[in-house]
Amino acid sequence: QVQLVESGGGSVQAGGSLRLSCVASGRTFSSHAMGWFRQAPGKEREFVASMRWSTGDTYYADSVKGRFTISRKIVKPSVFLQMNSLEPEDTAVYYCAAQAVGATSYNYWGQGTQVTVSS
């Protein structure tokens, strides 16, 4: 089984920064992509950012472009989300996800880490 463990969430004032980390452990798997999603209270889970593992290409939701940056470490697969200029609308539980090669969607998920941005 593959485990994704997130860390780095917390509380910050608007305009502040946080860095989320996600480390994959357990069974070795070939990753097609890793990314971040978030779910705010009363809302559906939404895409935030992702990275195609083979090329390093990155993708972002319009709402975070220019403020968030996704990066990775290949050895002991890890993905990071640097979040700058945080806004109260960024408050949510952030989930790390991985899509294995051959999978049609993200098939591994972390437990989530809370990010709270106060105005």
mmCIF file of N, CA and C in Angstrom, residues 5-108:
data_model
loop_
_atom_site.group_PDB
_atom_site.id
_atom_site.type_symbol
_atom_site.label_atom_id
_atom_site.label_comp_id
_atom_site.label_asym_id
_atom_site.label_seq_id
_atom_site.Cartn_x
_atom_site.Cartn_y
_atom_site.Cartn_z
ATOM 1 N N VAL A 5 1.796 11.279 3.229
ATOM 2 C CA VAL A 5 1.721 11.964 4.512
ATOM 3 C C VAL A 5 2.020 13.440 4.300
ATOM 4 N N GLU A 6 1.024 14.278 4.616
ATOM 5 C CA GLU A 6 1.189 15.723 4.466
ATOM 6 C C GLU A 6 1.638 16.355 5.778
ATOM 7 N N SER A 7 2.275 17.484 5.655
ATOM 8 C CA SER A 7 2.640 18.288 6.818
ATOM 9 C C SER A 7 2.777 19.741 6.375
ATOM 10 N N GLY A 8 2.810 20.632 7.347
ATOM 11 C CA GLY A 8 3.059 22.035 7.046
ATOM 12 C C GLY A 8 1.858 22.944 7.121
ATOM 13 N N GLY A 9 0.679 22.391 7.363
ATOM 14 C CA GLY A 9 -0.492 23.245 7.498
ATOM 15 C C GLY A 9 -0.423 24.070 8.769
ATOM 16 N N GLY A 10 -1.360 24.993 8.899
ATOM 17 C CA GLY A 10 -1.395 25.831 10.093
ATOM 18 C C GLY A 10 -2.261 27.045 9.880
ATOM 19 N N SER A 11 -2.106 27.998 10.782
ATOM 20 C CA SER A 11 -2.874 29.237 10.728
ATOM 21 C C SER A 11 -1.945 30.394 10.418
ATOM 22 N N VAL A 12 -2.409 31.286 9.561
ATOM 23 C CA VAL A 12 -1.593 32.430 9.153
ATOM 24 C C VAL A 12 -2.520 33.588 8.831
ATOM 25 N N GLN A 13 -2.007 34.785 8.929
ATOM 26 C CA GLN A 13 -2.790 35.951 8.555
ATOM 27 C C GLN A 13 -2.726 36.170 7.047
ATOM 28 N N ALA A 14 -3.716 36.850 6.542
ATOM 29 C CA ALA A 14 -3.753 37.158 5.119
ATOM 30 C C ALA A 14 -2.458 37.845 4.701
ATOM 31 N N GLY A 15 -1.943 37.422 3.543
ATOM 32 C CA GLY A 15 -0.674 37.939 3.055
ATOM 33 C C GLY A 15 0.514 37.089 3.451
ATOM 34 N N GLY A 16 0.299 36.175 4.361
ATOM 35 C CA GLY A 16 1.377 35.322 4.827
ATOM 36 C C GLY A 16 1.641 34.152 3.905
ATOM 37 N N SER A 17 2.559 33.296 4.334
ATOM 38 C CA SER A 17 2.990 32.150 3.528
ATOM 39 C C SER A 17 2.998 30.881 4.360
ATOM 40 N N LEU A 18 2.797 29.779 3.684
ATOM 41 C CA LEU A 18 2.953 28.443 4.261
ATOM 42 C C LEU A 18 3.534 27.531 3.197
ATOM 43 N N ARG A 19 4.220 26.495 3.647
ATOM 44 C CA ARG A 19 4.772 25.490 2.737
ATOM 45 C C ARG A 19 4.269 24.128 3.173
ATOM 46 N N LEU A 20 3.546 23.474 2.291
ATOM 47 C CA LEU A 20 3.052 22.134 2.547
ATOM 48 C C LEU A 20 4.007 21.110 1.956
ATOM 49 N N SER A 21 4.137 19.990 2.665
ATOM 50 C CA SER A 21 4.982 18.896 2.196
ATOM 51 C C SER A 21 4.169 17.618 2.153
ATOM 52 N N CYS A 22 4.539 16.755 1.236
ATOM 53 C CA CYS A 22 3.870 15.449 1.115
ATOM 54 C C CYS A 22 4.925 14.427 0.728
ATOM 55 N N VAL A 23 5.042 13.400 1.534
ATOM 56 C CA VAL A 23 6.020 12.347 1.279
ATOM 57 C C VAL A 23 5.293 11.035 1.031
ATOM 58 N N ALA A 24 5.681 10.365 -0.028
ATOM 59 C CA ALA A 24 5.109 9.057 -0.340
ATOM 60 C C ALA A 24 5.958 7.971 0.293
ATOM 61 N N SER A 25 5.317 7.001 0.894
ATOM 62 C CA SER A 25 6.034 5.880 1.494
ATOM 63 C C SER A 25 5.232 4.614 1.300
ATOM 64 N N GLY A 26 5.847 3.508 1.694
ATOM 65 C CA GLY A 26 5.187 2.219 1.543
ATOM 66 C C GLY A 26 5.618 1.553 0.258
ATOM 67 N N ARG A 27 4.697 0.937 -0.409
ATOM 68 C CA ARG A 27 5.001 0.195 -1.633
ATOM 69 C C ARG A 27 5.516 1.145 -2.715
ATOM 70 N N THR A 28 6.552 0.730 -3.390
ATOM 71 C CA THR A 28 7.091 1.528 -4.490
ATOM 72 C C THR A 28 6.075 1.574 -5.623
ATOM 73 N N PHE A 29 5.902 2.767 -6.173
ATOM 74 C CA PHE A 29 5.004 2.869 -7.316
ATOM 75 C C PHE A 29 5.574 3.873 -8.300
ATOM 76 N N SER A 30 5.180 3.711 -9.540
ATOM 77 C CA SER A 30 5.596 4.646 -10.585
ATOM 78 C C SER A 30 4.529 5.718 -10.690
ATOM 79 N N SER A 31 4.958 6.943 -10.461
ATOM 80 C CA SER A 31 4.011 8.043 -10.426
ATOM 81 C C SER A 31 3.862 8.689 -11.800
ATOM 82 N N HIS A 32 2.609 8.877 -12.196
ATOM 83 C CA HIS A 32 2.319 9.652 -13.399
ATOM 84 C C HIS A 32 2.218 11.134 -13.040
ATOM 85 N N ALA A 33 1.630 11.403 -11.902
ATOM 86 C CA ALA A 33 1.487 12.787 -11.457
ATOM 87 C C ALA A 33 1.281 12.819 -9.959
ATOM 88 N N MET A 34 1.661 13.934 -9.365
ATOM 89 C CA MET A 34 1.329 14.200 -7.969
ATOM 90 C C MET A 34 0.787 15.617 -7.896
ATOM 91 N N GLY A 35 -0.087 15.838 -6.953
ATOM 92 C CA GLY A 35 -0.690 17.155 -6.895
ATOM 93 C C GLY A 35 -1.343 17.452 -5.575
ATOM 94 N N TRP A 36 -1.976 18.605 -5.533
ATOM 95 C CA TRP A 36 -2.666 19.091 -4.346
ATOM 96 C C TRP A 36 -4.096 19.476 -4.700
ATOM 97 N N PHE A 37 -4.985 19.103 -3.815
ATOM 98 C CA PHE A 37 -6.377 19.490 -3.897
ATOM 99 C C PHE A 37 -6.749 20.129 -2.561
ATOM 100 N N ARG A 38 -7.892 20.801 -2.527
ATOM 101 C CA ARG A 38 -8.345 21.379 -1.261
ATOM 102 C C ARG A 38 -9.856 21.326 -1.174
ATOM 103 N N GLN A 39 -10.336 21.328 0.057
ATOM 104 C CA GLN A 39 -11.778 21.318 0.289
ATOM 105 C C GLN A 39 -12.096 22.277 1.421
ATOM 106 N N ALA A 40 -12.852 23.293 1.093
ATOM 107 C CA ALA A 40 -13.294 24.265 2.084
ATOM 108 C C ALA A 40 -14.618 23.799 2.685
ATOM 109 N N PRO A 41 -14.956 24.267 3.869
ATOM 110 C CA PRO A 41 -16.211 23.858 4.502
ATOM 111 C C PRO A 41 -17.414 24.140 3.608
ATOM 112 N N GLY A 42 -18.240 23.119 3.416
ATOM 113 C CA GLY A 42 -19.445 23.283 2.616
ATOM 114 C C GLY A 42 -19.219 23.289 1.122
ATOM 115 N N LYS A 43 -17.991 23.060 0.694
ATOM 116 C CA LYS A 43 -17.685 23.072 -0.743
ATOM 117 C C LYS A 43 -17.112 21.741 -1.174
ATOM 118 N N GLU A 44 -17.118 21.521 -2.475
ATOM 119 C CA GLU A 44 -16.542 20.300 -3.020
ATOM 120 C C GLU A 44 -15.021 20.424 -3.090
ATOM 121 N N ARG A 45 -14.381 19.270 -3.098
ATOM 122 C CA ARG A 45 -12.938 19.259 -3.256
ATOM 123 C C ARG A 45 -12.571 19.821 -4.623
ATOM 124 N N GLU A 46 -11.531 20.658 -4.660
ATOM 125 C CA GLU A 46 -11.131 21.270 -5.921
ATOM 126 C C GLU A 46 -9.636 21.114 -6.153
ATOM 127 N N PHE A 47 -9.283 21.121 -7.408
ATOM 128 C CA PHE A 47 -7.890 21.020 -7.827
ATOM 129 C C PHE A 47 -7.149 22.308 -7.491
ATOM 130 N N VAL A 48 -5.907 22.170 -7.033
ATOM 131 C CA VAL A 48 -5.071 23.324 -6.736
ATOM 132 C C VAL A 48 -3.858 23.375 -7.671
ATOM 133 N N ALA A 49 -3.082 22.312 -7.685
ATOM 134 C CA ALA A 49 -1.861 22.291 -8.494
ATOM 135 C C ALA A 49 -1.418 20.847 -8.676
ATOM 136 N N SER A 50 -0.692 20.599 -9.767
ATOM 137 C CA SER A 50 -0.161 19.264 -10.000
ATOM 138 C C SER A 50 1.114 19.338 -10.817
ATOM 139 N N MET A 51 1.824 18.232 -10.797
ATOM 140 C CA MET A 51 3.049 18.115 -11.568
ATOM 141 C C MET A 51 3.096 16.757 -12.247
ATOM 142 N N ARG A 52 3.329 16.763 -13.558
ATOM 143 C CA ARG A 52 3.530 15.505 -14.289
ATOM 144 C C ARG A 52 4.925 15.011 -13.960
ATOM 145 N N TRP A 53 5.010 13.809 -13.451
ATOM 146 C CA TRP A 53 6.267 13.326 -12.895
ATOM 147 C C TRP A 53 7.366 13.163 -13.942
ATOM 148 N N SER A 54 7.015 12.699 -15.125
ATOM 149 C CA SER A 54 8.041 12.397 -16.128
ATOM 150 C C SER A 54 8.670 13.653 -16.712
ATOM 151 N N THR A 55 7.905 14.741 -16.773
ATOM 152 C CA THR A 55 8.401 15.938 -17.443
ATOM 153 C C THR A 55 8.640 17.119 -16.496
ATOM 154 N N GLY A 56 8.013 17.063 -15.343
ATOM 155 C CA GLY A 56 8.088 18.205 -14.434
ATOM 156 C C GLY A 56 7.134 19.323 -14.790
ATOM 157 N N ASP A 57 6.297 19.103 -15.801
ATOM 158 C CA ASP A 57 5.315 20.130 -16.165
ATOM 159 C C ASP A 57 4.373 20.373 -14.992
ATOM 160 N N THR A 58 4.029 21.631 -14.795
ATOM 161 C CA THR A 58 3.165 22.002 -13.676
ATOM 162 C C THR A 58 1.860 22.614 -14.179
ATOM 163 N N TYR A 59 0.844 22.464 -13.373
ATOM 164 C CA TYR A 59 -0.491 22.963 -13.703
ATOM 165 C C TYR A 59 -1.076 23.586 -12.437
ATOM 166 N N TYR A 60 -1.801 24.676 -12.609
ATOM 167 C CA TYR A 60 -2.364 25.391 -11.473
ATOM 168 C C TYR A 60 -3.803 25.798 -11.728
ATOM 169 N N ALA A 61 -4.578 25.839 -10.665
ATOM 170 C CA ALA A 61 -5.901 26.442 -10.741
ATOM 171 C C ALA A 61 -5.721 27.948 -10.925
ATOM 172 N N ASP A 62 -6.643 28.552 -11.648
ATOM 173 C CA ASP A 62 -6.543 29.993 -11.899
ATOM 174 C C ASP A 62 -6.483 30.788 -10.598
ATOM 175 N N SER A 63 -7.162 30.292 -9.591
ATOM 176 C CA SER A 63 -7.262 31.041 -8.339
ATOM 177 C C SER A 63 -5.940 31.114 -7.573
ATOM 178 N N VAL A 64 -4.977 30.266 -7.924
ATOM 179 C CA VAL A 64 -3.710 30.263 -7.182
ATOM 180 C C VAL A 64 -2.513 30.611 -8.053
ATOM 181 N N LYS A 65 -2.719 30.763 -9.339
ATOM 182 C CA LYS A 65 -1.609 31.087 -10.238
ATOM 183 C C LYS A 65 -0.903 32.357 -9.785
ATOM 184 N N GLY A 66 0.418 32.286 -9.777
ATOM 185 C CA GLY A 66 1.207 33.438 -9.373
ATOM 186 C C GLY A 66 1.418 33.539 -7.874
ATOM 187 N N ARG A 67 0.685 32.752 -7.107
ATOM 188 C CA ARG A 67 0.826 32.779 -5.642
ATOM 189 C C ARG A 67 1.363 31.463 -5.097
ATOM 190 N N PHE A 68 0.982 30.353 -5.699
ATOM 191 C CA PHE A 68 1.386 29.028 -5.238
ATOM 192 C C PHE A 68 2.383 28.439 -6.214
ATOM 193 N N THR A 69 3.319 27.644 -5.690
ATOM 194 C CA THR A 69 4.304 26.961 -6.518
ATOM 195 C C THR A 69 4.424 25.515 -6.052
ATOM 196 N N ILE A 70 4.283 24.598 -7.002
ATOM 197 C CA ILE A 70 4.449 23.180 -6.690
ATOM 198 C C ILE A 70 5.848 22.763 -7.100
ATOM 199 N N SER A 71 6.487 21.944 -6.270
ATOM 200 C CA SER A 71 7.824 21.441 -6.582
ATOM 201 C C SER A 71 7.919 20.007 -6.070
ATOM 202 N N ARG A 72 9.057 19.378 -6.331
ATOM 203 C CA ARG A 72 9.141 17.963 -5.981
ATOM 204 C C ARG A 72 10.562 17.559 -5.628
ATOM 205 N N LYS A 73 10.684 16.396 -5.010
ATOM 206 C CA LYS A 73 11.921 15.637 -4.917
ATOM 207 C C LYS A 73 11.618 14.295 -5.523
ATOM 208 N N ILE A 74 12.509 13.806 -6.371
ATOM 209 C CA ILE A 74 12.249 12.548 -7.062
ATOM 210 C C ILE A 74 12.594 11.356 -6.178
ATOM 211 N N VAL A 75 13.735 11.435 -5.504
ATOM 212 C CA VAL A 75 14.126 10.363 -4.594
ATOM 213 C C VAL A 75 13.231 10.436 -3.373
ATOM 214 N N LYS A 76 12.685 9.318 -2.933
ATOM 215 C CA LYS A 76 11.664 9.284 -1.888
ATOM 216 C C LYS A 76 10.580 10.278 -2.277
ATOM 217 N N PRO A 77 9.784 9.918 -3.277
ATOM 218 C CA PRO A 77 8.887 10.873 -3.926
ATOM 219 C C PRO A 77 8.191 11.818 -2.957
ATOM 220 N N SER A 78 8.426 13.095 -3.163
ATOM 221 C CA SER A 78 7.837 14.126 -2.325
ATOM 222 C C SER A 78 7.378 15.262 -3.218
ATOM 223 N N VAL A 79 6.322 15.883 -2.789
ATOM 224 C CA VAL A 79 5.833 17.054 -3.508
ATOM 225 C C VAL A 79 5.540 18.144 -2.476
ATOM 226 N N PHE A 80 5.800 19.372 -2.874
ATOM 227 C CA PHE A 80 5.678 20.498 -1.973
ATOM 228 C C PHE A 80 4.769 21.560 -2.594
ATOM 229 N N LEU A 81 4.141 22.343 -1.752
ATOM 230 C CA LEU A 81 3.316 23.444 -2.224
ATOM 231 C C LEU A 81 3.687 24.685 -1.430
ATOM 232 N N GLN A 82 4.394 25.602 -2.088
ATOM 233 C CA GLN A 82 4.715 26.876 -1.473
ATOM 234 C C GLN A 82 3.557 27.828 -1.737
ATOM 235 N N MET A 83 2.968 28.318 -0.661
ATOM 236 C CA MET A 83 1.789 29.181 -0.786
ATOM 237 C C MET A 83 2.140 30.560 -0.252
ATOM 238 N N ASN A 84 2.134 31.534 -1.140
ATOM 239 C CA ASN A 84 2.423 32.917 -0.770
ATOM 240 C C ASN A 84 1.177 33.774 -0.956
ATOM 241 N N SER A 85 1.213 34.955 -0.372
ATOM 242 C CA SER A 85 0.097 35.903 -0.499
ATOM 243 C C SER A 85 -1.238 35.221 -0.201
ATOM 244 N N LEU A 86 -1.263 34.489 0.881
ATOM 245 C CA LEU A 86 -2.466 33.735 1.215
ATOM 246 C C LEU A 86 -3.641 34.654 1.499
ATOM 247 N N GLU A 87 -4.801 34.186 1.125
ATOM 248 C CA GLU A 87 -6.050 34.927 1.286
ATOM 249 C C GLU A 87 -7.009 34.091 2.129
ATOM 250 N N PRO A 88 -7.962 34.747 2.802
ATOM 251 C CA PRO A 88 -8.931 33.962 3.592
ATOM 252 C C PRO A 88 -9.648 32.911 2.753
ATOM 253 N N GLU A 89 -9.810 33.175 1.452
ATOM 254 C CA GLU A 89 -10.473 32.206 0.567
ATOM 255 C C GLU A 89 -9.649 30.937 0.353
ATOM 256 N N ASP A 90 -8.394 30.970 0.759
ATOM 257 C CA ASP A 90 -7.536 29.780 0.652
ATOM 258 C C ASP A 90 -7.737 28.825 1.830
ATOM 259 N N THR A 91 -8.513 29.227 2.803
ATOM 260 C CA THR A 91 -8.773 28.367 3.965
ATOM 261 C C THR A 91 -9.471 27.086 3.531
ATOM 262 N N ALA A 92 -8.866 25.967 3.875
ATOM 263 C CA ALA A 92 -9.390 24.658 3.457
ATOM 264 C C ALA A 92 -8.521 23.559 4.048
ATOM 265 N N VAL A 93 -8.996 22.342 3.900
ATOM 266 C CA VAL A 93 -8.144 21.178 4.144
ATOM 267 C C VAL A 93 -7.454 20.859 2.820
ATOM 268 N N TYR A 94 -6.158 20.773 2.852
ATOM 269 C CA TYR A 94 -5.366 20.515 1.649
ATOM 270 C C TYR A 94 -4.953 19.048 1.623
ATOM 271 N N TYR A 95 -5.182 18.414 0.488
ATOM 272 C CA TYR A 95 -4.886 17.000 0.315
ATOM 273 C C TYR A 95 -3.818 16.803 -0.750
ATOM 274 N N CYS A 96 -2.879 15.964 -0.442
ATOM 275 C CA CYS A 96 -1.895 15.513 -1.412
ATOM 276 C C CYS A 96 -2.470 14.297 -2.134
ATOM 277 N N ALA A 97 -2.191 14.188 -3.422
ATOM 278 C CA ALA A 97 -2.696 13.057 -4.192
ATOM 279 C C ALA A 97 -1.648 12.596 -5.187
ATOM 280 N N ALA A 98 -1.719 11.326 -5.517
ATOM 281 C CA ALA A 98 -0.801 10.760 -6.507
ATOM 282 C C ALA A 98 -1.581 9.880 -7.474
ATOM 283 N N GLN A 99 -1.167 9.969 -8.714
ATOM 284 C CA GLN A 99 -1.771 9.131 -9.755
ATOM 285 C C GLN A 99 -0.695 8.205 -10.274
ATOM 286 N N ALA A 100 -0.889 6.922 -10.074
ATOM 287 C CA ALA A 100 0.083 5.945 -10.526
ATOM 288 C C ALA A 100 0.023 5.814 -12.044
ATOM 289 N N VAL A 101 1.140 5.419 -12.622
ATOM 290 C CA VAL A 101 1.166 5.149 -14.058
ATOM 291 C C VAL A 101 0.147 4.064 -14.365
ATOM 292 N N GLY A 102 -0.690 4.317 -15.351
ATOM 293 C CA GLY A 102 -1.725 3.367 -15.716
ATOM 294 C C GLY A 102 -3.074 3.654 -15.094
ATOM 295 N N ALA A 103 -3.085 4.460 -14.042
ATOM 296 C CA ALA A 103 -4.351 4.820 -13.407
ATOM 297 C C ALA A 103 -5.019 5.934 -14.205
ATOM 298 N N THR A 104 -6.334 5.959 -14.177
ATOM 299 C CA THR A 104 -7.066 6.967 -14.934
ATOM 300 C C THR A 104 -7.379 8.208 -14.114
ATOM 301 N N SER A 105 -7.091 8.141 -12.828
ATOM 302 C CA SER A 105 -7.318 9.291 -11.963
ATOM 303 C C SER A 105 -6.399 9.166 -10.767
ATOM 304 N N TYR A 106 -6.396 10.190 -9.927
ATOM 305 C CA TYR A 106 -5.597 10.117 -8.705
ATOM 306 C C TYR A 106 -6.125 8.970 -7.852
ATOM 307 N N ASN A 107 -5.248 8.049 -7.506
ATOM 308 C CA ASN A 107 -5.695 6.874 -6.775
ATOM 309 C C ASN A 107 -5.068 6.716 -5.400
ATOM 310 N N TYR A 108 -4.217 7.642 -5.018
ATOM 311 C CA TYR A 108 -3.691 7.648 -3.663
ATOM 312 C C TYR A 108 -3.897 9.054 -3.093
#
